[in-house]
Amino acid sequence: MPSLKTRMLFISHAWAYEEHYNKIVEWFDAEQNFSWKNCSVPSTNALSDKTTAGLKDGMTRQINPAQGVIILAGMYAAHSGWIEYEIKEAQRLNKIIIGVKPWGQERVPVIVQDAAHIMVGWNSASVISAVRALI
């Protein structure tokens, strides 16, 4: 059997909604024949420089090696300057952007819709299929 392609992924999320981030990580970890490296910044491993410039530099360092960026498209993303920064950095660095619409949500922030190469629903098969197809 050939070796698996390891996908480098950054999952953009608001720490206040970290359960969404944790679920995506769980899906990726549980998927058979799927190898990935997490380039994200979880709350359990926060960036050390808390200045605005330091946080921006740290986010850019995390996004840079990623092949793709997963944007959790909760409506909170429309009001998060940090998620907006991550989207703009992903675009500047020519990363594939996959938007994920959280379960039960009817609306998606325009910033995510406009940036995403694809929008998918809130289920493991949709998210993993998009990653496999685009990254």
CSV table of N, CA, C and O in Angstrom, one decimal:
chain,number,residue,atom,x,y,z
A,1,MET,N,0.8,-1.2,0.0
A,1,MET,CA,0.0,0.0,0.0
A,1,MET,C,0.9,1.2,0.0
A,1,MET,O,1.8,1.3,0.8
A,2,PRO,N,0.6,2.2,-0.9
A,2,PRO,CA,1.4,3.4,-0.9
A,2,PRO,C,1.2,4.2,0.4
A,2,PRO,O,0.2,4.1,1.1
A,3,SER,N,2.2,5.1,0.7
A,3,SER,CA,2.1,5.9,1.9
A,3,SER,C,1.1,7.0,1.7
A,3,SER,O,0.8,7.4,0.6
A,4,LEU,N,0.5,7.4,2.9
A,4,LEU,CA,-0.5,8.4,2.8
A,4,LEU,C,0.1,9.8,2.7
A,4,LEU,O,1.1,10.1,3.2
A,5,LYS,N,-0.7,10.6,2.0
A,5,LYS,CA,-0.3,12.0,1.8
A,5,LYS,C,-0.7,12.7,3.1
A,5,LYS,O,-1.8,12.6,3.6
A,6,THR,N,0.3,13.4,3.8
A,6,THR,CA,-0.1,14.1,5.0
A,6,THR,C,-0.5,15.5,4.6
A,6,THR,O,0.3,16.2,4.0
A,7,ARG,N,-1.6,15.9,5.0
A,7,ARG,CA,-2.2,17.2,4.7
A,7,ARG,C,-1.9,18.2,5.9
A,7,ARG,O,-2.2,17.8,7.0
A,8,MET,N,-1.4,19.3,5.6
A,8,MET,CA,-1.1,20.3,6.6
A,8,MET,C,-2.3,21.3,6.6
A,8,MET,O,-2.6,21.9,5.6
A,9,LEU,N,-3.0,21.3,7.8
A,9,LEU,CA,-4.2,22.1,7.9
A,9,LEU,C,-4.2,23.0,9.1
A,9,LEU,O,-3.8,22.7,10.2
A,10,PHE,N,-4.7,24.2,8.8
A,10,PHE,CA,-5.0,25.2,9.8
A,10,PHE,C,-6.5,25.4,10.0
A,10,PHE,O,-7.2,25.6,9.0
A,11,ILE,N,-7.0,25.2,11.2
A,11,ILE,CA,-8.4,25.3,11.5
A,11,ILE,C,-8.6,26.6,12.2
A,11,ILE,O,-8.2,26.8,13.3
A,12,SER,N,-9.3,27.5,11.5
A,12,SER,CA,-9.6,28.8,12.1
A,12,SER,C,-10.8,28.7,12.9
A,12,SER,O,-11.8,28.1,12.5
A,13,HIS,N,-10.8,29.3,14.1
A,13,HIS,CA,-11.9,29.1,15.0
A,13,HIS,C,-11.9,30.2,16.1
A,13,HIS,O,-10.8,30.8,16.4
A,14,ALA,N,-13.0,30.5,16.7
A,14,ALA,CA,-13.1,31.4,17.9
A,14,ALA,C,-13.0,30.5,19.1
A,14,ALA,O,-13.7,29.5,19.2
A,15,TRP,N,-12.1,30.8,20.0
A,15,TRP,CA,-11.9,30.0,21.2
A,15,TRP,C,-13.2,29.9,22.0
A,15,TRP,O,-13.4,28.9,22.7
A,16,ALA,N,-14.1,30.9,21.9
A,16,ALA,CA,-15.4,30.8,22.7
A,16,ALA,C,-16.2,29.6,22.1
A,16,ALA,O,-17.1,29.2,22.8
A,17,TYR,N,-15.9,29.2,20.9
A,17,TYR,CA,-16.7,28.1,20.3
A,17,TYR,C,-15.8,26.9,20.0
A,17,TYR,O,-15.9,26.3,18.9
A,18,GLU,N,-14.9,26.6,20.9
A,18,GLU,CA,-13.8,25.7,20.7
A,18,GLU,C,-14.4,24.2,20.5
A,18,GLU,O,-13.7,23.4,19.9
A,19,GLU,N,-15.6,24.0,20.9
A,19,GLU,CA,-16.2,22.6,20.7
A,19,GLU,C,-16.3,22.3,19.2
A,19,GLU,O,-16.1,21.2,18.8
A,20,HIS,N,-16.5,23.3,18.4
A,20,HIS,CA,-16.5,23.1,16.9
A,20,HIS,C,-15.1,22.7,16.4
A,20,HIS,O,-15.0,21.8,15.6
A,21,TYR,N,-14.1,23.4,16.9
A,21,TYR,CA,-12.7,23.1,16.5
A,21,TYR,C,-12.4,21.7,17.0
A,21,TYR,O,-11.9,20.9,16.2
A,22,ASN,N,-12.8,21.3,18.2
A,22,ASN,CA,-12.5,20.0,18.8
A,22,ASN,C,-13.1,18.9,18.0
A,22,ASN,O,-12.6,17.8,17.8
A,23,LYS,N,-14.4,19.2,17.5
A,23,LYS,CA,-15.1,18.2,16.7
A,23,LYS,C,-14.4,17.9,15.4
A,23,LYS,O,-14.2,16.8,14.9
A,24,ILE,N,-13.9,19.0,14.7
A,24,ILE,CA,-13.2,18.8,13.4
A,24,ILE,C,-11.9,18.0,13.6
A,24,ILE,O,-11.6,17.1,12.9
A,25,VAL,N,-11.2,18.3,14.7
A,25,VAL,CA,-10.0,17.6,15.0
A,25,VAL,C,-10.3,16.1,15.3
A,25,VAL,O,-9.6,15.2,14.8
A,26,GLU,N,-11.4,15.9,16.0
A,26,GLU,CA,-11.8,14.5,16.3
A,26,GLU,C,-12.1,13.8,15.0
A,26,GLU,O,-11.7,12.6,14.8
A,27,TRP,N,-12.8,14.4,14.0
A,27,TRP,CA,-13.1,13.8,12.7
A,27,TRP,C,-11.9,13.4,12.0
A,27,TRP,O,-11.7,12.4,11.4
A,28,PHE,N,-10.9,14.4,11.9
A,28,PHE,CA,-9.7,14.1,11.2
A,28,PHE,C,-8.9,13.0,11.8
A,28,PHE,O,-8.4,12.1,11.1
A,29,ASP,N,-8.8,13.0,13.2
A,29,ASP,CA,-8.0,12.0,13.9
A,29,ASP,C,-8.7,10.6,13.7
A,29,ASP,O,-7.9,9.6,13.7
A,30,ALA,N,-10.0,10.5,13.6
A,30,ALA,CA,-10.7,9.2,13.6
A,30,ALA,C,-10.8,8.7,12.1
A,30,ALA,O,-11.0,7.5,12.0
A,31,GLU,N,-10.5,9.5,11.2
A,31,GLU,CA,-10.7,9.0,9.8
A,31,GLU,C,-9.6,8.0,9.4
A,31,GLU,O,-8.4,8.3,9.5
A,32,GLN,N,-10.0,6.9,8.8
A,32,GLN,CA,-9.0,5.9,8.4
A,32,GLN,C,-8.4,6.4,7.0
A,32,GLN,O,-9.1,7.1,6.3
A,33,ASN,N,-7.2,6.0,6.8
A,33,ASN,CA,-6.5,6.4,5.6
A,33,ASN,C,-6.4,7.9,5.4
A,33,ASN,O,-6.6,8.4,4.3
A,34,PHE,N,-6.3,8.6,6.5
A,34,PHE,CA,-6.2,10.1,6.4
A,34,PHE,C,-5.1,10.5,7.4
A,34,PHE,O,-5.2,10.3,8.6
A,35,SER,N,-4.1,11.2,6.8
A,35,SER,CA,-3.0,11.7,7.6
A,35,SER,C,-3.0,13.2,7.5
A,35,SER,O,-3.1,13.8,6.4
A,36,TRP,N,-2.9,13.8,8.7
A,36,TRP,CA,-2.8,15.3,8.7
A,36,TRP,C,-2.0,15.8,9.8
A,36,TRP,O,-1.7,15.1,10.8
A,37,LYS,N,-1.5,17.0,9.7
A,37,LYS,CA,-0.8,17.7,10.7
A,37,LYS,C,-1.5,19.0,11.0
A,37,LYS,O,-1.9,19.7,10.1
A,38,ASN,N,-1.7,19.2,12.3
A,38,ASN,CA,-2.5,20.4,12.8
A,38,ASN,C,-1.6,21.6,12.9
A,38,ASN,O,-0.7,21.6,13.8
A,39,CYS,N,-1.9,22.6,12.1
A,39,CYS,CA,-1.1,23.9,12.2
A,39,CYS,C,-1.8,24.9,13.0
A,39,CYS,O,-1.4,26.1,13.0
A,40,SER,N,-3.0,24.6,13.6
A,40,SER,CA,-3.8,25.5,14.3
A,40,SER,C,-3.2,26.1,15.6
A,40,SER,O,-2.2,25.6,16.0
A,41,VAL,N,-3.9,27.0,16.2
A,41,VAL,CA,-3.6,27.5,17.5
A,41,VAL,C,-4.7,27.2,18.5
A,41,VAL,O,-5.6,28.1,18.7
A,42,PRO,N,-4.7,26.1,19.1
A,42,PRO,CA,-5.7,25.8,20.1
A,42,PRO,C,-5.5,26.6,21.4
A,42,PRO,O,-4.4,27.0,21.7
A,43,SER,N,-6.6,26.7,22.1
A,43,SER,CA,-6.5,27.5,23.4
A,43,SER,C,-5.5,26.9,24.4
A,43,SER,O,-5.0,27.5,25.2
A,44,THR,N,-5.3,25.6,24.2
A,44,THR,CA,-4.4,24.9,25.1
A,44,THR,C,-2.9,25.1,24.8
A,44,THR,O,-2.1,24.7,25.6
A,45,ASN,N,-2.7,25.7,23.7
A,45,ASN,CA,-1.3,26.0,23.3
A,45,ASN,C,-1.2,27.4,22.6
A,45,ASN,O,-0.8,27.6,21.5
A,46,ALA,N,-1.7,28.4,23.4
A,46,ALA,CA,-1.8,29.8,22.9
A,46,ALA,C,-0.4,30.3,22.5
A,46,ALA,O,0.6,29.9,23.0
A,47,LEU,N,-0.5,31.3,21.6
A,47,LEU,CA,0.7,32.0,21.2
A,47,LEU,C,1.3,32.8,22.4
A,47,LEU,O,0.5,33.4,23.2
A,48,SER,N,2.6,32.9,22.6
A,48,SER,CA,3.2,33.5,23.7
A,48,SER,C,3.1,35.1,23.7
A,48,SER,O,3.0,35.7,24.7
A,49,ASP,N,3.3,35.6,22.5
A,49,ASP,CA,3.3,37.1,22.4
A,49,ASP,C,1.9,37.6,22.2
A,49,ASP,O,1.3,37.4,21.2
A,50,LYS,N,1.4,38.2,23.3
A,50,LYS,CA,0.0,38.6,23.3
A,50,LYS,C,-0.3,40.0,22.7
A,50,LYS,O,-1.4,40.5,22.7
A,51,THR,N,0.8,40.7,22.2
A,51,THR,CA,0.5,42.0,21.5
A,51,THR,C,-0.1,41.7,20.2
A,51,THR,O,-0.1,40.6,19.6
A,52,THR,N,-0.8,42.7,19.7
A,52,THR,CA,-1.5,42.6,18.4
A,52,THR,C,-0.5,42.2,17.3
A,52,THR,O,-0.7,41.2,16.5
A,53,ALA,N,0.7,42.8,17.2
A,53,ALA,CA,1.7,42.5,16.2
A,53,ALA,C,2.2,41.1,16.5
A,53,ALA,O,2.4,40.3,15.5
A,54,GLY,N,2.4,40.7,17.7
A,54,GLY,CA,2.9,39.4,18.0
A,54,GLY,C,1.9,38.3,17.7
A,54,GLY,O,2.3,37.2,17.1
A,55,LEU,N,0.6,38.5,17.9
A,55,LEU,CA,-0.4,37.6,17.6
A,55,LEU,C,-0.5,37.4,16.1
A,55,LEU,O,-0.7,36.3,15.5
A,56,LYS,N,-0.4,38.5,15.4
A,56,LYS,CA,-0.5,38.5,13.9
A,56,LYS,C,0.7,37.7,13.3
A,56,LYS,O,0.5,36.8,12.5
A,57,ASP,N,1.9,38.0,13.8
A,57,ASP,CA,3.1,37.2,13.4
A,57,ASP,C,2.9,35.7,13.7
A,57,ASP,O,3.2,34.9,12.8
A,58,GLY,N,2.4,35.4,14.9
A,58,GLY,CA,2.2,34.0,15.2
A,58,GLY,C,1.2,33.3,14.4
A,58,GLY,O,1.4,32.2,13.9
A,59,MET,N,0.1,34.0,14.1
A,59,MET,CA,-0.9,33.4,13.2
A,59,MET,C,-0.3,33.1,11.8
A,59,MET,O,-0.6,32.1,11.2
A,60,THR,N,0.4,34.1,11.3
A,60,THR,CA,1.0,34.0,10.0
A,60,THR,C,2.0,32.8,10.0
A,60,THR,O,2.0,32.0,9.0
A,61,ARG,N,2.8,32.7,11.0
A,61,ARG,CA,3.7,31.5,11.1
A,61,ARG,C,2.9,30.2,11.1
A,61,ARG,O,3.4,29.2,10.6
A,62,GLN,N,1.8,30.1,11.7
A,62,GLN,CA,1.0,28.9,11.8
A,62,GLN,C,0.3,28.6,10.5
A,62,GLN,O,0.2,27.5,10.0
A,63,ILE,N,-0.2,29.6,9.8
A,63,ILE,CA,-0.9,29.5,8.5
A,63,ILE,C,0.1,29.1,7.4
A,63,ILE,O,-0.2,28.4,6.5
A,64,ASN,N,1.3,29.7,7.4
A,64,ASN,CA,2.2,29.6,6.3
A,64,ASN,C,2.5,28.2,5.9
A,64,ASN,O,2.5,27.9,4.7
A,65,PRO,N,2.8,27.2,6.8
A,65,PRO,CA,3.1,25.9,6.3
A,65,PRO,C,1.9,25.1,5.9
A,65,PRO,O,2.0,24.0,5.3
A,66,ALA,N,0.7,25.6,6.3
A,66,ALA,CA,-0.5,24.8,6.0
A,66,ALA,C,-0.8,24.8,4.5
A,66,ALA,O,-0.5,25.8,3.8
A,67,GLN,N,-1.3,23.7,4.0
A,67,GLN,CA,-1.8,23.6,2.6
A,67,GLN,C,-3.2,24.1,2.4
A,67,GLN,O,-3.6,24.6,1.4
A,68,GLY,N,-3.9,24.1,3.5
A,68,GLY,CA,-5.3,24.5,3.5
A,68,GLY,C,-5.8,25.1,4.8
A,68,GLY,O,-5.2,24.8,5.9
A,69,VAL,N,-6.8,25.9,4.7
A,69,VAL,CA,-7.3,26.5,5.9
A,69,VAL,C,-8.8,26.2,6.0
A,69,VAL,O,-9.6,26.4,5.0
A,70,ILE,N,-9.2,25.6,7.1
A,70,ILE,CA,-10.6,25.3,7.4
A,70,ILE,C,-11.2,26.5,8.2
A,70,ILE,O,-10.7,26.8,9.3
A,71,ILE,N,-12.3,27.1,7.7
A,71,ILE,CA,-12.9,28.2,8.4
A,71,ILE,C,-14.3,27.7,8.9
A,71,ILE,O,-15.1,27.3,8.1
A,72,LEU,N,-14.4,27.7,10.2
A,72,LEU,CA,-15.7,27.4,10.8
A,72,LEU,C,-16.6,28.6,10.7
A,72,LEU,O,-16.3,29.6,11.3
A,73,ALA,N,-17.6,28.5,9.9
A,73,ALA,CA,-18.4,29.6,9.5
A,73,ALA,C,-19.6,29.9,10.4
A,73,ALA,O,-20.7,30.2,9.9
A,74,GLY,N,-19.3,29.9,11.7
A,74,GLY,CA,-20.4,30.4,12.6
A,74,GLY,C,-20.5,31.9,12.4
A,74,GLY,O,-19.6,32.6,11.9
A,75,MET,N,-21.7,32.4,12.8
A,75,MET,CA,-22.0,33.8,12.6
A,75,MET,C,-21.0,34.6,13.4
A,75,MET,O,-20.7,35.8,13.1
A,76,TYR,N,-20.4,34.1,14.4
A,76,TYR,CA,-19.3,34.8,15.2
A,76,TYR,C,-18.2,35.2,14.3
A,76,TYR,O,-17.5,36.2,14.6
A,77,ALA,N,-17.9,34.4,13.2
A,77,ALA,CA,-16.8,34.8,12.3
A,77,ALA,C,-17.0,36.1,11.7
A,77,ALA,O,-16.1,36.8,11.3
A,78,ALA,N,-18.3,36.6,11.5
A,78,ALA,CA,-18.6,37.9,10.9
A,78,ALA,C,-18.1,39.0,11.8
A,78,ALA,O,-18.0,40.1,11.4
A,79,HIS,N,-17.9,38.7,13.1
A,79,HIS,CA,-17.6,39.8,14.1
A,79,HIS,C,-16.2,39.6,14.7
A,79,HIS,O,-15.9,40.2,15.7
A,80,SER,N,-15.5,38.7,14.1
A,80,SER,CA,-14.1,38.4,14.7
A,80,SER,C,-13.0,39.0,13.8
A,80,SER,O,-12.8,38.5,12.7
A,81,GLY,N,-12.3,39.9,14.4
A,81,GLY,CA,-11.2,40.5,13.7
A,81,GLY,C,-10.1,39.5,13.4
A,81,GLY,O,-9.4,39.5,12.4
A,82,TRP,N,-10.0,38.5,14.4
A,82,TRP,CA,-8.9,37.5,14.2
A,82,TRP,C,-9.3,36.5,13.1
A,82,TRP,O,-8.4,36.2,12.3
A,83,ILE,N,-10.5,36.1,13.0
A,83,ILE,CA,-10.9,35.2,11.9
A,83,ILE,C,-10.7,35.9,10.6
A,83,ILE,O,-10.3,35.4,9.6
A,84,GLU,N,-11.1,37.2,10.6
A,84,GLU,CA,-10.9,38.0,9.3
A,84,GLU,C,-9.5,38.1,9.0
A,84,GLU,O,-9.1,37.9,7.8
A,85,TYR,N,-8.6,38.3,9.9
A,85,TYR,CA,-7.1,38.3,9.7
A,85,TYR,C,-6.7,37.0,9.1
A,85,TYR,O,-5.9,36.9,8.2
A,86,GLU,N,-7.1,35.9,9.7
A,86,GLU,CA,-6.7,34.5,9.2
A,86,GLU,C,-7.2,34.3,7.8
A,86,GLU,O,-6.4,33.7,7.0
A,87,ILE,N,-8.4,34.7,7.5
A,87,ILE,CA,-8.9,34.6,6.1
A,87,ILE,C,-8.0,35.4,5.2
A,87,ILE,O,-7.6,34.9,4.1
A,88,LYS,N,-7.7,36.6,5.5
A,88,LYS,CA,-6.9,37.5,4.6
A,88,LYS,C,-5.5,37.0,4.4
A,88,LYS,O,-5.0,37.0,3.4
A,89,GLU,N,-4.9,36.4,5.5
A,89,GLU,CA,-3.6,35.8,5.4
A,89,GLU,C,-3.6,34.6,4.6
A,89,GLU,O,-2.7,34.4,3.8
A,90,ALA,N,-4.7,33.8,4.7
A,90,ALA,CA,-4.8,32.6,3.9
A,90,ALA,C,-4.9,32.9,2.4
A,90,ALA,O,-4.2,32.3,1.6
A,91,GLN,N,-5.6,34.0,2.1
A,91,GLN,CA,-5.7,34.4,0.8
A,91,GLN,C,-4.4,35.0,0.3
A,91,GLN,O,-4.0,34.7,-0.9
A,92,ARG,N,-3.8,35.8,1.1
A,92,ARG,CA,-2.5,36.4,0.7
A,92,ARG,C,-1.4,35.3,0.4
A,92,ARG,O,-0.6,35.4,-0.5
A,93,LEU,N,-1.5,34.2,1.2
A,93,LEU,CA,-0.5,33.1,1.1
A,93,LEU,C,-1.0,32.0,0.1
A,93,LEU,O,-0.4,31.0,0.0
A,94,ASN,N,-2.1,32.3,-0.6
A,94,ASN,CA,-2.6,31.4,-1.6
A,94,ASN,C,-3.0,30.0,-1.1
A,94,ASN,O,-2.7,29.0,-1.7
A,95,LYS,N,-3.6,30.0,0.0
A,95,LYS,CA,-4.0,28.7,0.7
A,95,LYS,C,-5.4,28.3,0.2
A,95,LYS,O,-6.3,29.2,-0.1
A,96,ILE,N,-5.7,27.1,0.1
A,96,ILE,CA,-7.1,26.6,-0.2
A,96,ILE,C,-7.9,26.9,1.1
A,96,ILE,O,-7.5,26.6,2.2
A,97,ILE,N,-9.1,27.4,0.9
A,97,ILE,CA,-10.0,27.7,2.0
A,97,ILE,C,-11.2,26.9,1.9
A,97,ILE,O,-11.9,27.0,0.8
A,98,ILE,N,-11.5,26.2,2.9
A,98,ILE,CA,-12.7,25.3,3.0
A,98,ILE,C,-13.6,25.9,4.1
A,98,ILE,O,-13.2,26.0,5.3
A,99,GLY,N,-14.8,26.4,3.8
A,99,GLY,CA,-15.7,26.9,4.7
A,99,GLY,C,-16.6,25.8,5.2
A,99,GLY,O,-17.1,25.0,4.4
A,100,VAL,N,-16.9,25.7,6.5
A,100,VAL,CA,-17.7,24.7,7.1
A,100,VAL,C,-18.9,25.4,7.8
A,100,VAL,O,-18.6,26.2,8.8
A,101,LYS,N,-20.1,25.1,7.4
A,101,LYS,CA,-21.3,25.7,8.0
A,101,LYS,C,-21.7,24.8,9.2
A,101,LYS,O,-22.0,23.7,9.1
A,102,PRO,N,-21.6,25.4,10.4
A,102,PRO,CA,-22.0,24.7,11.6
A,102,PRO,C,-23.4,24.1,11.6
A,102,PRO,O,-24.3,24.7,10.9
A,103,TRP,N,-23.6,23.0,12.2
A,103,TRP,CA,-24.8,22.3,12.3
A,103,TRP,C,-26.0,23.2,12.7
A,103,TRP,O,-25.9,23.9,13.7
A,104,GLY,N,-27.1,23.2,11.9
A,104,GLY,CA,-28.3,23.9,12.2
A,104,GLY,C,-28.2,25.4,11.9
A,104,GLY,O,-29.2,26.1,12.1
A,105,GLN,N,-27.1,25.9,11.4
A,105,GLN,CA,-27.0,27.3,11.1
A,105,GLN,C,-27.6,27.6,9.7
A,105,GLN,O,-27.2,26.8,8.8
A,106,GLU,N,-28.4,28.6,9.6
A,106,GLU,CA,-29.0,28.9,8.3
A,106,GLU,C,-28.2,29.9,7.5
A,106,GLU,O,-28.2,29.9,6.3
A,107,ARG,N,-27.6,30.8,8.2
A,107,ARG,CA,-26.8,31.9,7.6
A,107,ARG,C,-25.3,31.6,7.8
A,107,ARG,O,-24.9,31.0,8.7
A,108,VAL,N,-24.5,32.1,6.8
A,108,VAL,CA,-23.1,32.0,6.8
A,108,VAL,C,-22.5,33.4,6.6
A,108,VAL,O,-23.0,34.1,5.7
A,109,PRO,N,-21.5,33.8,7.3
A,109,PRO,CA,-20.9,35.2,7.1
A,109,PRO,C,-20.5,35.3,5.7
A,109,PRO,O,-19.8,34.5,5.1
A,110,VAL,N,-20.7,36.5,5.1
A,110,VAL,CA,-20.3,36.8,3.8
A,110,VAL,C,-18.8,36.7,3.6
A,110,VAL,O,-18.3,36.2,2.6
A,111,ILE,N,-18.1,37.1,4.6
A,111,ILE,CA,-16.6,37.1,4.5
A,111,ILE,C,-16.1,35.6,4.3
A,111,ILE,O,-15.2,35.4,3.5
A,112,VAL,N,-16.8,34.7,4.9
A,112,VAL,CA,-16.4,33.2,4.7
A,112,VAL,C,-16.9,32.8,3.3
A,112,VAL,O,-16.1,32.1,2.6
A,113,GLN,N,-18.1,33.1,3.0
A,113,GLN,CA,-18.6,32.6,1.6
A,113,GLN,C,-17.8,33.2,0.5
A,113,GLN,O,-17.5,32.4,-0.4
A,114,ASP,N,-17.4,34.4,0.6
A,114,ASP,CA,-16.6,35.0,-0.5
A,114,ASP,C,-15.2,34.5,-0.6
A,114,ASP,O,-14.6,34.4,-1.6
A,115,ALA,N,-14.6,34.0,0.6
A,115,ALA,CA,-13.2,33.6,0.6
A,115,ALA,C,-13.1,32.1,0.3
A,115,ALA,O,-12.1,31.6,-0.2
A,116,ALA,N,-14.1,31.3,0.6
A,116,ALA,CA,-14.0,29.9,0.5
A,116,ALA,C,-14.0,29.4,-0.9
A,116,ALA,O,-14.7,29.8,-1.8
A,117,HIS,N,-13.1,28.4,-1.2
A,117,HIS,CA,-13.1,27.7,-2.5
A,117,HIS,C,-14.3,26.8,-2.5
A,117,HIS,O,-14.8,26.5,-3.6
A,118,ILE,N,-14.7,26.3,-1.4
A,118,ILE,CA,-15.9,25.5,-1.3
A,118,ILE,C,-16.5,25.6,0.1
A,118,ILE,O,-15.8,25.8,1.1
A,119,MET,N,-17.8,25.6,0.2
A,119,MET,CA,-18.6,25.6,1.5
A,119,MET,C,-19.1,24.2,1.6
A,119,MET,O,-19.7,23.6,0.7
A,120,VAL,N,-19.0,23.6,2.8
A,120,VAL,CA,-19.5,22.2,3.1
A,120,VAL,C,-20.4,22.3,4.3
A,120,VAL,O,-20.2,23.2,5.2
A,121,GLY,N,-21.2,21.2,4.5
A,121,GLY,CA,-22.0,21.1,5.6
A,121,GLY,C,-21.3,20.5,6.8
A,121,GLY,O,-20.1,20.1,6.7
A,122,TRP,N,-21.9,20.6,7.9
A,122,TRP,CA,-21.4,20.1,9.2
A,122,TRP,C,-21.5,18.6,9.4
A,122,TRP,O,-22.3,18.1,10.1
A,123,ASN,N,-20.6,17.9,8.7
A,123,ASN,CA,-20.5,16.5,8.9
A,123,ASN,C,-19.1,16.0,8.4
A,123,ASN,O,-18.5,16.6,7.6
A,124,SER,N,-18.6,15.0,9.0
A,124,SER,CA,-17.3,14.5,8.8
A,124,SER,C,-17.0,14.2,7.3
A,124,SER,O,-16.0,14.5,6.7
A,125,ALA,N,-18.0,13.5,6.7
A,125,ALA,CA,-17.8,13.1,5.3
A,125,ALA,C,-17.6,14.3,4.4
A,125,ALA,O,-16.8,14.3,3.5
A,126,SER,N,-18.4,15.3,4.6
A,126,SER,CA,-18.3,16.5,3.7
A,126,SER,C,-17.0,17.2,3.9
A,126,SER,O,-16.3,17.6,2.9
A,127,VAL,N,-16.6,17.4,5.1
A,127,VAL,CA,-15.3,18.1,5.4
A,127,VAL,C,-14.2,17.3,4.9
A,127,VAL,O,-13.3,17.9,4.2
A,128,ILE,N,-14.1,16.0,5.2
A,128,ILE,CA,-13.0,15.2,4.8
A,128,ILE,C,-12.9,15.0,3.3
A,128,ILE,O,-11.9,15.1,2.7
A,129,SER,N,-14.1,14.9,2.6
A,129,SER,CA,-14.1,14.8,1.2
A,129,SER,C,-13.6,16.1,0.5
A,129,SER,O,-12.8,16.0,-0.5
A,130,ALA,N,-13.9,17.2,1.1
A,130,ALA,CA,-13.4,18.5,0.5
A,130,ALA,C,-11.9,18.6,0.7
A,130,ALA,O,-11.2,19.0,-0.2
A,131,VAL,N,-11.4,18.2,1.9
A,131,VAL,CA,-9.9,18.2,2.1
A,131,VAL,C,-9.3,17.3,1.1
A,131,VAL,O,-8.3,17.7,0.5
A,132,ARG,N,-9.8,16.1,0.9
A,132,ARG,CA,-9.2,15.1,0.0
A,132,ARG,C,-9.2,15.6,-1.4
A,132,ARG,O,-8.2,15.4,-2.2
A,133,ALA,N,-10.3,16.3,-1.8
A,133,ALA,CA,-10.4,16.7,-3.2
A,133,ALA,C,-9.6,18.0,-3.5
A,133,ALA,O,-9.0,18.1,-4.6
A,134,LEU,N,-9.4,18.8,-2.5
A,134,LEU,CA,-8.8,20.1,-2.8
A,134,LEU,C,-7.3,20.3,-2.3
A,134,LEU,O,-6.6,21.1,-2.8
A,135,ILE,N,-6.9,19.4,-1.3
A,135,ILE,CA,-5.6,19.6,-0.7
A,135,ILE,C,-4.8,18.3,-0.8
A,135,ILE,O,-5.2,17.3,-0.5
